Every structure is written in C-alpha cells, then in structure tokens.
Amino acid sequence: MDRRSDQEQKHIVSSENADAEEVRAGESGDATVWDVVVVGAGPAGASAAYAAAVTGRRVLLLEKAELPRYKTCGGGIIGPSRDALPPGFELPLQDRVHAVTFSMNGRFARTRRSRRMLFGLINRPEFDAGLVEQAQKAGAELRTGVTVSRVEQHGPAVPDRRTVAVVLADGETLLARAVVGADGSAGRIGAHVGVKLDQVDLGLEAEIPVPPSVAEDWKGRVLIDWGPMPGSYGWVFPKGDTLTVGVISARGEGAATKRYLEDFIARLGLAGFEPAISSGHLTRCRSDDSPLSRGRVLVCGDAAGLLEPWTREGISFALRSGRLAGEWAVRIAEANDAVDARRQALNYAFAIKAGLGVEMAVGRRMLALFERSPGLLHAAITGLRPAWNAFTDITRGSTTLAGLVRSNGIARRALDILDRRLDTSGTAERGVTEPAVASGPAEPQGAVGSGGAAKGTDGADVTKGSDGAAGATKVAGESERAGDAEAS
C-alpha cells in the first residue's frame, strides 16, 4: 500500500506533468527548444510545418524572403498536388485546363481536348502564401526575413544529443528536436545532409501581360512544345490576363536555351508584349544514393532533389515529401536517443523511395526516351488514344507515371521495348526528330488566329503558330484514329 499523503501524491503528479510539459514544449534551461524547425516556406516547407503542427507540437517555420514572393514556376497543379493539399485548402486557380496543344519546335501542332478538367493553373505567390497560412492556422509560428547560415548537431551550441542548433546569419541560435530542410536545391540544409545531384536543368520563364483578345484565345488551353535540344521543351500557361511562357533544357546549354525562349515567344506572336517578369531557375534531381537525412535533420522537396526528371514537375513532389518530412520529424523529435532517431529517419527515407523514388526512376527512363526520340512520343500522345488517356489519367491524379507502368501491362511492355531500342541505338539525337508522316495528300488547314485552333479531318484540333506552319501529322502504322475518348 502506498502510504504517501494525498499532498505528496499531488506534488509527484504535478512534478511529472511539469516534466512532460517541459519535454513537449521543449524548454531547455533559458532557451526555447522547438519540437520542429522547418527551413523554407515554399510548398515543401509549408506542408512539413502543417503536418507537424497539426499533431500539437511546437513548430517554427523560417523563410528568408518576405511573403508573398515570386518563384520561377509554370504553376501547374496536377492531381497528385491537389490530393496532397491540407484539408479544406482552396486552390487560387487562375485557369482550368481542358485542352493541350502539342508541337515540335513550332511544327506538327495538334490540340487534344477533354470535357473534364485536366489540371489547374496557379500563381506561386498566392499559392505559397495560402499554404503558409494553413500551417499557421494549424499552430506553426512563422518568421520571415530570416537567413539560416548553418545547422549544428555537435559542439558548444548544442546542449544535448537530442537537440539541433539552427544558426542564423545574424548570429542568433535556435534549438530544435528535429529540423526539416526545405530551403531549395542550393540551400544550406541540403549541403549539411550531403544531398547528391545527378541531373541539373535550366528553366527560363517570362510572365507576359496580354490584351483580353489574346487572353481569350488561350483560355482553358496550354501549349507544350518539344524543343530543339535533347530533353528540352517549352510551355504556355494562361493565367487570366497573363501568359506564363517558359522553356527548360539541360544546364550547360544556356545560350541555346535563351535563344529557344526568344524564338518560342516570337513564334507565338508575343514578342511585342513586354514581360512583367523574366526569370531563371536551376532544377536539380537527386542521385539514387543521395541521403535524405543526417542525424535529426531531414530534407524534402527541392532541397532533397525530389522532382520528376522528365517533366521537371516539382510541386507535387514538394507537397508529398513535405508532408512525410513533417510527420517523421515529429517522430524524430520524440526520439530519446540517436538509435531511435536514426530508425525514424530511415523510415522516412523508405517512404520517400518507395513512392516518389519509384516515380523518379520511371521518369528517368522517360527522359532518356524523350531525349533520343521526341518524335515518337509526340506521335503517340497526339495520335494514339491510349497514350492520350494515360496523359489525362496522370494529370488528373487517378494514377502516376510509375503506377501506370506498374499496373498497365501494355505500357510496361512498350517501355521495356523502347528501353532495349535505346540500349542498342547510338548517341542521343541532337535536335528534334520529326514524327513519321504517311505519304499522301496534305491535311486541309483551317484559318486560325494567333494561338487559335482549326479542325482537322479526323476531328482533332490543329493549331497554327504565328510562323504559319500548321498541319495534322499522320503516324505511320497508326491503328487508331486520334481523339479523346471524352472529346467534345
């Protein structure tokens, strides 16, 4: 029988509760120890902060810029991005895409349409600010205008083995039980973890205000143009009275990439409009053996080199990896020793590799195919219904590129055959390969305005660029008529 008095019992319980509260709230001496500190308030960082904050932990979100701020990004929100958003988040959509025009360096243009929305378009300043607001509502604290110079897991600034020191540029030191790096591909946290990259690409973009008549021509429709350098492509994304026009290609092709953007804009008939913003950005993909953690520090999004290698789509990878990083950062914060912290970090890495890592592996195979045979992909997606249906399924989020290859026997066999063809072929093609065109009379051309579309004989739309080149291409050996199963 416990013979302690009620007063003694209450004192013990009170002391235990106080100790538990100290650990949960993170008080260590006179310094506040945050459960989780997230560095970077983009989609990855905001998602990580939200995921950690909804568990009731003390979360600090750091951002070096003042919000909202501009980011070079097409702003396409595909299904996986939408599905990874916090519950109740309202997308600030500028347009809803129901049609895609595909072309090859301005030629062989064809538009495919769908009754259902394919994906949405957003401006990054509003989108990112909205995600940060959701994290704040969940309980995260935000500090902007803060630059992190380094993180330390050992040394005089670290009071114990359960703590990480985040040292700011002004000399201030913040303490945390776990840190999530979401500060971009050139950030400090990725360098601390030792992230390794094996693919670097250069994206150039212009935000071009256009008059209402031009904006109306593009409403609900985007353009994807397979470019003149291996692995390159351009895009036009309409956002109300502004067109986001950009191109991307391998780093090291800076002059050629700039010429591609200039030619692309001129070909579209947009050279006479002054861009409101012109910007550039390097995208970086991780190598397969690149680490995702070091001690109590995790990386996600661009900081981890997580994006789709073929399209270089990064928003969905940022949102999904950020959410996982936030969830596992909480587990690391609760770990009482290095062994447990390491176990949780390995679980995070496994979750990333089992999902996003598999998608990246398929994306690399698709990029290799695209670099060698862009004409083959163009012919398939514009001329074969299964390829178009696969595109719509991926953009809407009913499957992923990896899921499609895994579950669809035809797609898997086709990719295996193409892989073998690439293995036995020569070096990558320089420039664009034209799709096979069947002999016979040319397709009739319809009169269109800048960015407009005309009907071809098979019912698919044919887009005519400002250079006057237009025409529907026939794929040699094509067994199906072109057309969306949902086309109007």
Short mmCIF file of C-alpha atoms in Angstrom, two decimals:
data_model
loop_
_atom_site.label_atom_id
_atom_site.label_comp_id
_atom_site.label_asym_id
_atom_site.label_seq_id
_atom_site.Cartn_x
_atom_site.Cartn_y
_atom_site.Cartn_z
CA MET A 1 0.00 0.00 0.00
CA ASP A 2 1.26 3.46 -0.85
CA ARG A 3 1.45 5.31 2.47
CA ARG A 4 2.28 8.74 0.96
CA SER A 5 -0.14 11.53 1.81
CA ASP A 6 -2.55 12.99 -0.69
CA GLN A 7 -0.46 16.15 -0.69
CA GLU A 8 2.68 14.17 -1.56
CA GLN A 9 0.83 12.32 -4.30
CA LYS A 10 -0.43 15.57 -5.82
CA HIS A 11 3.09 17.01 -5.67
CA ILE A 12 4.50 13.97 -7.54
CA VAL A 13 1.79 14.09 -10.21
CA SER A 14 2.28 17.83 -10.58
CA SER A 15 6.03 17.37 -10.98
CA GLU A 16 5.57 14.61 -13.56
CA ASN A 17 3.13 16.75 -15.55
CA ALA A 18 5.51 19.68 -15.41
CA ASP A 19 8.37 17.49 -16.67
CA ALA A 20 6.21 16.15 -19.50
CA GLU A 21 5.13 19.64 -20.45
CA GLU A 22 8.76 20.77 -20.43
CA VAL A 23 9.70 17.99 -22.83
CA ARG A 24 6.68 18.56 -25.09
CA ALA A 25 7.03 22.33 -25.16
CA GLY A 26 10.78 21.99 -25.41
CA GLU A 27 12.18 24.18 -22.64
CA SER A 28 15.90 23.58 -22.06
CA GLY A 29 17.32 25.96 -19.50
CA ASP A 30 16.64 29.53 -20.53
CA ALA A 31 16.42 28.71 -24.27
CA THR A 32 13.29 27.58 -26.03
CA VAL A 33 13.70 24.28 -27.84
CA TRP A 34 11.24 23.87 -30.69
CA ASP A 35 9.94 20.42 -31.47
CA VAL A 36 10.41 21.02 -35.20
CA VAL A 37 12.09 23.86 -37.08
CA VAL A 38 11.34 23.98 -40.82
CA VAL A 39 13.68 25.99 -43.05
CA GLY A 40 11.99 27.32 -46.17
CA ALA A 41 8.34 28.29 -46.64
CA GLY A 42 7.68 27.00 -50.15
CA PRO A 43 5.21 24.17 -50.81
CA ALA A 44 7.53 21.57 -49.23
CA GLY A 45 8.28 23.60 -46.13
CA ALA A 46 4.71 24.77 -45.59
CA SER A 47 3.45 21.19 -45.96
CA ALA A 48 6.04 19.95 -43.47
CA ALA A 49 5.14 22.68 -40.99
CA TYR A 50 1.44 21.92 -41.33
CA ALA A 51 1.94 18.16 -40.90
CA ALA A 52 4.00 18.68 -37.75
CA ALA A 53 1.82 21.42 -36.29
CA VAL A 54 -1.46 19.50 -36.53
CA THR A 55 -0.03 16.99 -34.05
CA GLY A 56 0.12 19.73 -31.43
CA ARG A 57 3.91 20.11 -31.47
CA ARG A 58 5.71 23.44 -31.33
CA VAL A 59 6.74 24.23 -34.90
CA LEU A 60 8.75 27.18 -36.23
CA LEU A 61 8.74 27.95 -39.97
CA LEU A 62 11.63 30.09 -41.25
CA GLU A 63 11.68 31.93 -44.59
CA LYS A 64 14.44 34.24 -45.84
CA ALA A 65 12.12 36.29 -48.06
CA GLU A 66 9.06 38.31 -47.21
CA LEU A 67 5.80 36.68 -48.29
CA PRO A 68 4.30 36.63 -50.82
CA ARG A 69 7.31 36.29 -53.16
CA TYR A 70 7.72 35.27 -56.79
CA LYS A 71 9.13 31.88 -57.81
CA THR A 72 10.03 30.74 -61.32
CA CYS A 73 7.42 28.06 -61.90
CA GLY A 74 4.82 27.18 -64.51
CA GLY A 75 2.25 26.80 -61.75
CA GLY A 76 0.51 23.65 -62.97
CA ILE A 77 -1.43 21.82 -60.25
CA ILE A 78 -1.93 18.19 -61.28
CA GLY A 79 -3.92 15.57 -59.41
CA PRO A 80 -1.16 14.40 -57.04
CA SER A 81 -0.60 18.02 -55.98
CA ARG A 82 -4.28 18.58 -55.32
CA ASP A 83 -4.57 15.37 -53.32
CA ALA A 84 -1.63 16.34 -51.09
CA LEU A 85 -3.08 19.71 -50.04
CA PRO A 86 -4.25 20.32 -46.46
CA PRO A 87 -7.96 19.56 -45.90
CA GLY A 88 -10.14 22.49 -46.82
CA PHE A 89 -7.43 24.32 -48.77
CA GLU A 90 -8.98 26.33 -51.61
CA LEU A 91 -6.78 26.47 -54.67
CA PRO A 92 -6.37 30.03 -56.03
CA LEU A 93 -6.86 28.83 -59.61
CA GLN A 94 -6.22 31.32 -62.39
CA ASP A 95 -7.48 28.94 -65.08
CA ARG A 96 -8.77 25.40 -65.55
CA VAL A 97 -7.16 23.47 -68.38
CA HIS A 98 -9.37 21.39 -70.68
CA ALA A 99 -7.13 21.31 -73.77
CA VAL A 100 -3.45 20.78 -74.55
CA THR A 101 -1.70 21.74 -77.78
CA PHE A 102 1.41 19.68 -78.51
CA SER A 103 4.02 20.78 -81.04
CA MET A 104 7.62 20.04 -82.01
CA ASN A 105 9.67 23.21 -82.10
CA GLY A 106 6.66 25.00 -83.58
CA ARG A 107 5.67 22.30 -86.08
CA PHE A 108 3.25 19.39 -86.23
CA ALA A 109 0.95 21.11 -83.75
CA ARG A 110 -2.16 19.32 -82.57
CA THR A 111 -4.63 20.12 -79.83
CA ARG A 112 -6.40 17.47 -77.78
CA ARG A 113 -9.40 18.32 -75.65
CA SER A 114 -11.35 16.87 -72.75
CA ARG A 115 -14.72 17.68 -71.22
CA ARG A 116 -13.29 17.20 -67.72
CA MET A 117 -10.63 19.47 -66.30
CA LEU A 118 -7.11 18.12 -66.79
CA PHE A 119 -5.32 20.31 -64.27
CA GLY A 120 -5.38 23.80 -62.79
CA LEU A 121 -3.04 26.79 -63.01
CA ILE A 122 -1.95 28.96 -60.09
CA ASN A 123 0.37 31.86 -59.38
CA ARG A 124 3.03 30.78 -56.91
CA PRO A 125 2.94 33.89 -54.68
CA GLU A 126 -0.73 33.36 -53.74
CA PHE A 127 -0.43 29.58 -53.64
CA ASP A 128 2.62 29.53 -51.37
CA ALA A 129 1.19 32.20 -49.07
CA GLY A 130 -2.03 30.18 -48.75
CA LEU A 131 -0.12 27.07 -47.73
CA VAL A 132 1.82 29.01 -45.12
CA GLU A 133 -1.43 30.42 -43.77
CA GLN A 134 -2.76 26.85 -43.39
CA ALA A 135 0.37 25.91 -41.44
CA GLN A 136 -0.11 28.91 -39.18
CA LYS A 137 -3.73 28.02 -38.56
CA ALA A 138 -2.55 24.56 -37.53
CA GLY A 139 -0.30 26.17 -34.93
CA ALA A 140 3.05 26.77 -36.66
CA GLU A 141 4.86 30.03 -35.97
CA LEU A 142 6.27 31.92 -38.97
CA ARG A 143 9.37 34.10 -39.12
CA THR A 144 10.25 35.79 -42.42
CA GLY A 145 13.35 37.71 -43.43
CA VAL A 146 15.46 35.08 -41.68
CA THR A 147 18.53 33.51 -43.30
CA VAL A 148 19.94 30.26 -41.95
CA SER A 149 23.73 30.09 -42.18
CA ARG A 150 24.19 26.53 -40.86
CA VAL A 151 22.90 23.77 -38.62
CA GLU A 152 24.97 22.06 -35.93
CA GLN A 153 24.34 18.70 -34.27
CA HIS A 154 27.51 18.72 -32.17
CA GLY A 155 29.55 21.38 -30.42
CA PRO A 156 29.13 24.07 -27.79
CA ALA A 157 25.90 25.45 -29.30
CA VAL A 158 24.16 22.06 -28.84
CA PRO A 159 23.10 21.47 -25.21
CA ASP A 160 22.44 17.72 -25.56
CA ARG A 161 22.24 14.88 -28.09
CA ARG A 162 18.50 15.37 -28.58
CA THR A 163 18.95 18.89 -29.90
CA VAL A 164 19.93 20.56 -33.17
CA ALA A 165 21.23 24.13 -33.32
CA VAL A 166 19.99 26.29 -36.21
CA VAL A 167 22.38 29.23 -36.54
CA LEU A 168 21.04 32.33 -38.29
CA ALA A 169 23.03 34.81 -40.34
CA ASP A 170 22.73 37.45 -37.61
CA GLY A 171 24.27 35.09 -35.07
CA GLU A 172 21.07 34.05 -33.31
CA THR A 173 20.86 30.34 -32.48
CA LEU A 174 17.59 28.43 -32.44
CA LEU A 175 17.27 25.00 -30.86
CA ALA A 176 15.09 22.15 -32.11
CA ARG A 177 14.50 18.45 -31.53
CA ALA A 178 14.24 17.97 -35.31
CA VAL A 179 14.91 20.11 -38.39
CA VAL A 180 13.34 19.88 -41.85
CA GLY A 181 15.27 21.40 -44.72
CA ALA A 182 13.02 22.79 -47.45
CA ASP A 183 15.24 25.68 -48.49
CA GLY A 184 15.71 24.77 -52.14
CA SER A 185 18.22 22.79 -54.13
CA ALA A 186 21.06 25.21 -53.33
CA GLY A 187 20.13 25.61 -49.67
CA ARG A 188 22.22 25.16 -46.55
CA ILE A 189 20.33 22.17 -45.18
CA GLY A 190 20.84 20.00 -48.24
CA ALA A 191 24.57 20.75 -48.07
CA HIS A 192 24.58 19.72 -44.38
CA VAL A 193 22.84 16.43 -45.18
CA GLY A 194 25.12 15.80 -48.17
CA VAL A 195 22.49 15.66 -50.92
CA LYS A 196 23.95 14.44 -54.22
CA LEU A 197 22.55 15.50 -57.58
CA ASP A 198 22.89 13.85 -60.98
CA GLN A 199 20.67 15.98 -63.24
CA VAL A 200 20.68 19.77 -63.41
CA ASP A 201 18.47 21.70 -65.83
CA LEU A 202 17.98 25.37 -66.60
CA GLY A 203 14.48 26.83 -66.78
CA LEU A 204 13.79 30.30 -68.20
CA GLU A 205 10.41 31.96 -67.89
CA ALA A 206 8.56 35.17 -68.75
CA GLU A 207 5.29 36.44 -67.31
CA ILE A 208 3.71 38.29 -70.24
CA PRO A 209 0.62 40.51 -69.77
CA VAL A 210 -1.60 40.30 -72.85
CA PRO A 211 -4.76 42.11 -74.02
CA PRO A 212 -8.16 40.47 -73.48
CA SER A 213 -8.42 39.25 -77.08
CA VAL A 214 -5.18 37.26 -76.78
CA ALA A 215 -6.04 36.01 -73.32
CA GLU A 216 -9.36 34.72 -74.60
CA ASP A 217 -7.59 32.70 -77.33
CA TRP A 218 -5.62 30.84 -74.66
CA LYS A 219 -8.29 30.44 -72.01
CA GLY A 220 -8.52 26.83 -70.83
CA ARG A 221 -5.72 25.65 -73.12
CA VAL A 222 -1.98 25.18 -72.63
CA LEU A 223 0.79 24.61 -75.14
CA ILE A 224 3.61 22.08 -74.70
CA ASP A 225 6.34 22.39 -77.33
CA TRP A 226 9.05 19.72 -77.61
CA GLY A 227 12.19 21.77 -78.06
CA PRO A 228 15.26 21.78 -80.32
CA MET A 229 17.77 20.42 -77.75
CA PRO A 230 17.59 16.88 -76.37
CA GLY A 231 15.30 16.79 -73.34
CA SER A 232 14.08 20.37 -73.84
CA TYR A 233 10.54 21.63 -74.04
CA GLY A 234 8.55 24.85 -73.71
CA TRP A 235 5.16 25.76 -72.30
CA VAL A 236 2.47 28.40 -72.35
CA PHE A 237 0.20 28.52 -69.30
CA PRO A 238 -2.65 31.07 -69.36
CA LYS A 239 -3.47 32.85 -66.11
CA GLY A 240 -6.14 35.43 -66.74
CA ASP A 241 -4.58 38.46 -68.40
CA THR A 242 -1.06 36.98 -68.21
CA LEU A 243 0.64 34.14 -70.09
CA THR A 244 3.40 32.24 -68.33
CA VAL A 245 5.83 31.30 -71.11
CA GLY A 246 8.90 29.21 -70.35
CA VAL A 247 11.42 26.69 -71.61
CA ILE A 248 13.73 24.17 -69.94
CA SER A 249 16.78 22.20 -71.05
CA ALA A 250 19.97 20.70 -69.66
CA ARG A 251 22.33 23.01 -67.83
CA GLY A 252 25.28 23.95 -70.00
CA GLU A 253 23.01 24.93 -72.88
CA GLY A 254 22.37 28.43 -71.52
CA ALA A 255 22.79 30.37 -74.78
CA ALA A 256 20.76 27.84 -76.76
CA THR A 257 18.06 27.81 -74.09
CA LYS A 258 17.82 31.60 -74.19
CA ARG A 259 17.53 31.53 -77.99
CA TYR A 260 14.84 28.86 -77.72
CA LEU A 261 12.78 31.07 -75.39
CA GLU A 262 13.21 34.10 -77.65
CA ASP A 263 12.25 32.13 -80.77
CA PHE A 264 9.37 30.49 -78.91
CA ILE A 265 7.92 33.84 -77.82
CA ALA A 266 8.33 35.30 -81.32
CA ARG A 267 6.74 32.27 -82.95
CA LEU A 268 3.71 32.68 -80.69
CA GLY A 269 3.28 36.27 -81.79
CA LEU A 270 4.06 37.57 -78.30
CA ALA A 271 7.34 39.37 -78.97
CA GLY A 272 5.59 42.74 -78.99
CA PHE A 273 4.41 42.41 -75.39
CA GLU A 274 6.72 43.45 -72.56
CA PRO A 275 7.18 40.76 -69.90
CA ALA A 276 6.27 41.83 -66.39
CA ILE A 277 8.83 39.36 -65.01
CA SER A 278 11.69 37.49 -66.65
CA SER A 279 13.44 34.91 -64.52
CA GLY A 280 15.53 31.75 -64.48
CA HIS A 281 15.94 28.79 -62.19
CA LEU A 282 18.04 25.62 -61.93
CA THR A 283 16.20 22.39 -61.20
CA ARG A 284 18.18 19.57 -59.62
CA CYS A 285 17.32 15.86 -59.36
CA ARG A 286 18.87 13.68 -56.67
CA SER A 287 21.01 10.67 -57.43
CA ASP A 288 19.66 7.29 -56.34
CA ASP A 289 22.09 7.00 -53.44
CA SER A 290 21.67 10.56 -52.18
CA PRO A 291 20.91 10.79 -48.44
CA LEU A 292 17.62 12.19 -47.18
CA SER A 293 18.68 12.74 -43.58
CA ARG A 294 21.59 13.28 -41.25
CA GLY A 295 21.04 12.77 -37.56
CA ARG A 296 17.92 14.72 -36.60
CA VAL A 297 17.83 16.67 -39.86
CA LEU A 298 15.59 15.71 -42.82
CA VAL A 299 15.39 17.22 -46.31
CA CYS A 300 12.38 17.34 -48.65
CA GLY A 301 11.25 18.92 -51.92
CA ASP A 302 13.91 20.70 -53.97
CA ALA A 303 16.31 20.59 -51.01
CA ALA A 304 16.33 16.81 -51.39
CA GLY A 305 16.46 16.91 -55.20
CA LEU A 306 12.95 15.47 -55.41
CA LEU A 307 11.17 16.22 -58.69
CA GLU A 308 10.06 14.37 -61.79
CA PRO A 309 13.13 14.06 -64.07
CA TRP A 310 11.31 14.11 -67.41
CA THR A 311 8.87 16.99 -66.99
CA ARG A 312 10.77 18.55 -64.05
CA GLU A 313 7.43 18.89 -62.28
CA GLY A 314 8.19 19.71 -58.66
CA ILE A 315 5.09 20.99 -56.86
CA SER A 316 3.53 17.57 -56.27
CA PHE A 317 6.89 16.17 -55.13
CA ALA A 318 7.32 19.12 -52.77
CA LEU A 319 3.85 18.75 -51.24
CA ARG A 320 4.07 14.99 -50.79
CA SER A 321 7.64 14.86 -49.50
CA GLY A 322 6.98 17.84 -47.23
CA ARG A 323 4.03 16.13 -45.61
CA LEU A 324 6.08 12.98 -45.00
CA ALA A 325 9.00 15.01 -43.63
CA GLY A 326 6.73 16.82 -41.20
CA GLU A 327 5.21 13.58 -39.95
CA TRP A 328 8.56 11.87 -39.44
CA ALA A 329 10.16 14.98 -37.95
CA VAL A 330 7.63 14.69 -35.12
CA ARG A 331 8.74 11.10 -34.52
CA ILE A 332 12.38 12.15 -34.54
CA ALA A 333 11.61 14.96 -32.10
CA GLU A 334 10.13 12.36 -29.75
CA ALA A 335 13.15 10.05 -30.04
CA ASN A 336 15.15 9.89 -26.80
CA ASP A 337 18.40 8.64 -28.32
CA ALA A 338 20.36 8.57 -31.55
CA VAL A 339 19.37 4.98 -32.35
CA ASP A 340 15.65 5.76 -32.26
CA ALA A 341 16.16 8.99 -34.21
CA ARG A 342 18.09 7.07 -36.85
CA ARG A 343 15.34 4.47 -37.08
CA GLN A 344 12.72 7.15 -37.74
CA ALA A 345 14.93 8.86 -40.32
CA LEU A 346 15.37 5.56 -42.15
CA ASN A 347 11.60 5.07 -42.13
CA TYR A 348 11.22 8.49 -43.74
CA ALA A 349 13.78 7.59 -46.40
CA PHE A 350 11.99 4.31 -47.08
CA ALA A 351 8.65 6.10 -47.50
CA ILE A 352 10.19 8.57 -49.96
CA LYS A 353 12.00 5.93 -52.01
CA ALA A 354 9.02 3.56 -52.12
CA GLY A 355 6.77 6.28 -53.54
CA LEU A 356 8.47 9.29 -55.09
CA GLY A 357 11.68 7.37 -55.74
CA VAL A 358 9.88 4.85 -57.93
CA GLU A 359 8.21 7.66 -59.86
CA MET A 360 11.59 9.31 -60.41
CA ALA A 361 13.07 6.07 -61.72
CA VAL A 362 10.33 5.81 -64.35
CA GLY A 363 10.74 9.50 -65.11
CA ARG A 364 14.43 8.96 -65.85
CA ARG A 365 13.53 6.23 -68.33
CA MET A 366 11.00 8.52 -69.98
CA LEU A 367 13.57 11.34 -70.17
CA ALA A 368 16.07 9.02 -71.86
CA LEU A 369 13.41 8.05 -74.40
CA PHE A 370 12.38 11.67 -74.92
CA GLU A 371 15.99 12.77 -75.46
CA ARG A 372 16.50 10.11 -78.13
CA SER A 373 13.09 10.02 -79.83
CA PRO A 374 10.91 13.07 -79.14
CA GLY A 375 9.06 12.46 -82.39
CA LEU A 376 7.97 9.03 -81.22
CA LEU A 377 6.44 10.42 -78.04
CA HIS A 378 4.82 13.28 -79.94
CA ALA A 379 3.28 10.89 -82.43
CA ALA A 380 1.98 8.64 -79.66
CA ILE A 381 0.40 11.30 -77.49
CA THR A 382 -1.18 13.15 -80.41
CA GLY A 383 -2.18 10.13 -82.44
CA LEU A 384 -2.90 7.21 -80.12
CA ARG A 385 -5.86 7.21 -77.78
CA PRO A 386 -4.23 5.02 -75.06
CA ALA A 387 -1.29 7.44 -74.80
CA TRP A 388 -3.61 10.43 -74.51
CA ASN A 389 -5.74 8.63 -71.94
CA ALA A 390 -2.60 7.86 -69.93
CA PHE A 391 -1.68 11.56 -70.02
CA THR A 392 -5.11 12.58 -68.75
CA ASP A 393 -5.06 9.93 -66.01
CA ILE A 394 -1.71 11.20 -64.75
CA THR A 395 -2.63 14.88 -64.83
CA ARG A 396 -5.92 14.25 -63.04
CA GLY A 397 -4.24 12.10 -60.39
CA SER A 398 -6.03 8.82 -60.98
CA THR A 399 -2.58 7.28 -61.47
CA THR A 400 1.09 8.23 -61.57
CA LEU A 401 3.69 7.56 -64.24
CA ALA A 402 5.12 4.78 -62.09
CA GLY A 403 1.67 3.42 -61.25
CA LEU A 404 0.75 3.33 -64.93
CA VAL A 405 3.85 1.32 -65.83
CA ARG A 406 3.36 -0.98 -62.85
CA SER A 407 -0.33 -1.70 -63.44
CA ASN A 408 -0.64 -1.48 -67.22
CA GLY A 409 0.94 -4.43 -68.98
CA ILE A 410 0.88 -2.74 -72.38
CA ALA A 411 2.61 0.38 -71.04
CA ARG A 412 5.18 -1.72 -69.21
CA ARG A 413 6.00 -3.83 -72.25
CA ALA A 414 6.16 -0.78 -74.51
CA LEU A 415 8.60 0.97 -72.18
CA ASP A 416 10.72 -2.20 -71.92
CA ILE A 417 10.88 -2.45 -75.71
CA LEU A 418 11.81 1.21 -76.01
CA ASP A 419 14.48 0.76 -73.33
CA ARG A 420 16.02 -2.05 -75.36
CA ARG A 421 15.91 0.06 -78.50
CA LEU A 422 17.71 2.85 -76.71
CA ASP A 423 20.33 0.45 -75.34
CA THR A 424 21.18 -0.73 -78.85
CA SER A 425 20.96 2.67 -80.55
CA GLY A 426 23.70 5.22 -80.93
CA THR A 427 24.18 8.52 -79.16
CA ALA A 428 21.32 10.85 -78.33
CA GLU A 429 19.85 12.81 -81.20
CA ARG A 430 20.83 16.45 -81.46
CA GLY A 431 17.71 18.44 -82.22
CA VAL A 432 14.17 17.40 -82.97
CA THR A 433 13.23 14.25 -84.85
CA GLU A 434 10.12 14.67 -86.96
CA PRO A 435 7.32 12.16 -86.42
CA ALA A 436 6.70 9.71 -89.23
CA VAL A 437 4.31 11.17 -91.79
CA ALA A 438 2.34 8.90 -94.08
CA SER A 439 2.53 9.63 -97.78
CA GLY A 440 -0.49 11.09 -99.43
CA PRO A 441 -2.26 14.42 -99.76
CA ALA A 442 -1.72 17.01 -97.06
CA GLU A 443 -4.35 17.57 -94.42
CA PRO A 444 -6.53 20.61 -95.09
CA GLN A 445 -5.64 23.62 -92.95
CA GLY A 446 -8.16 25.82 -91.20
CA ALA A 447 -7.89 29.56 -90.83
CA VAL A 448 -6.91 30.44 -87.31
CA GLY A 449 -5.78 33.47 -85.39
CA SER A 450 -2.72 33.70 -83.16
CA GLY A 451 -2.97 30.79 -80.78
CA GLY A 452 -6.29 29.66 -82.30
CA ALA A 453 -7.27 26.19 -83.47
CA ALA A 454 -8.89 24.68 -86.54
CA LYS A 455 -10.47 21.29 -87.12
CA GLY A 456 -8.60 18.59 -88.98
CA THR A 457 -10.28 15.88 -90.97
CA ASP A 458 -10.23 13.43 -88.05
CA GLY A 459 -11.99 15.79 -85.67
CA ALA A 460 -8.87 16.59 -83.63
CA ASP A 461 -7.84 20.21 -83.41
CA VAL A 462 -4.86 21.50 -85.35
CA THR A 463 -3.10 24.58 -84.01
CA LYS A 464 -1.37 27.04 -86.28
CA GLY A 465 1.55 29.02 -84.87
CA SER A 466 2.48 32.58 -85.77
CA ASP A 467 5.03 31.30 -88.31
CA GLY A 468 2.17 29.95 -90.38
CA ALA A 469 3.21 26.30 -90.05
CA ALA A 470 0.22 24.08 -89.47
CA GLY A 471 -0.99 20.62 -90.31
CA ALA A 472 -2.06 17.41 -88.70
CA THR A 473 0.53 14.61 -88.87
CA LYS A 474 -0.38 11.03 -89.57
CA VAL A 475 1.55 8.40 -87.68
CA ALA A 476 2.81 5.62 -89.94
CA GLY A 477 1.15 2.39 -88.97
CA GLU A 478 -1.35 4.13 -86.71
CA SER A 479 -4.12 1.73 -85.84
CA GLU A 480 -6.48 4.17 -84.15
CA ARG A 481 -8.00 7.47 -85.08
CA ALA A 482 -6.82 10.37 -82.98
CA GLY A 483 -9.30 11.69 -80.49
CA ASP A 484 -10.01 11.96 -76.82
CA ALA A 485 -12.45 9.37 -75.55
CA GLU A 486 -14.07 12.30 -73.75
CA ALA A 487 -13.63 14.82 -76.54
CA SER A 488 -16.46 17.15 -77.25
#
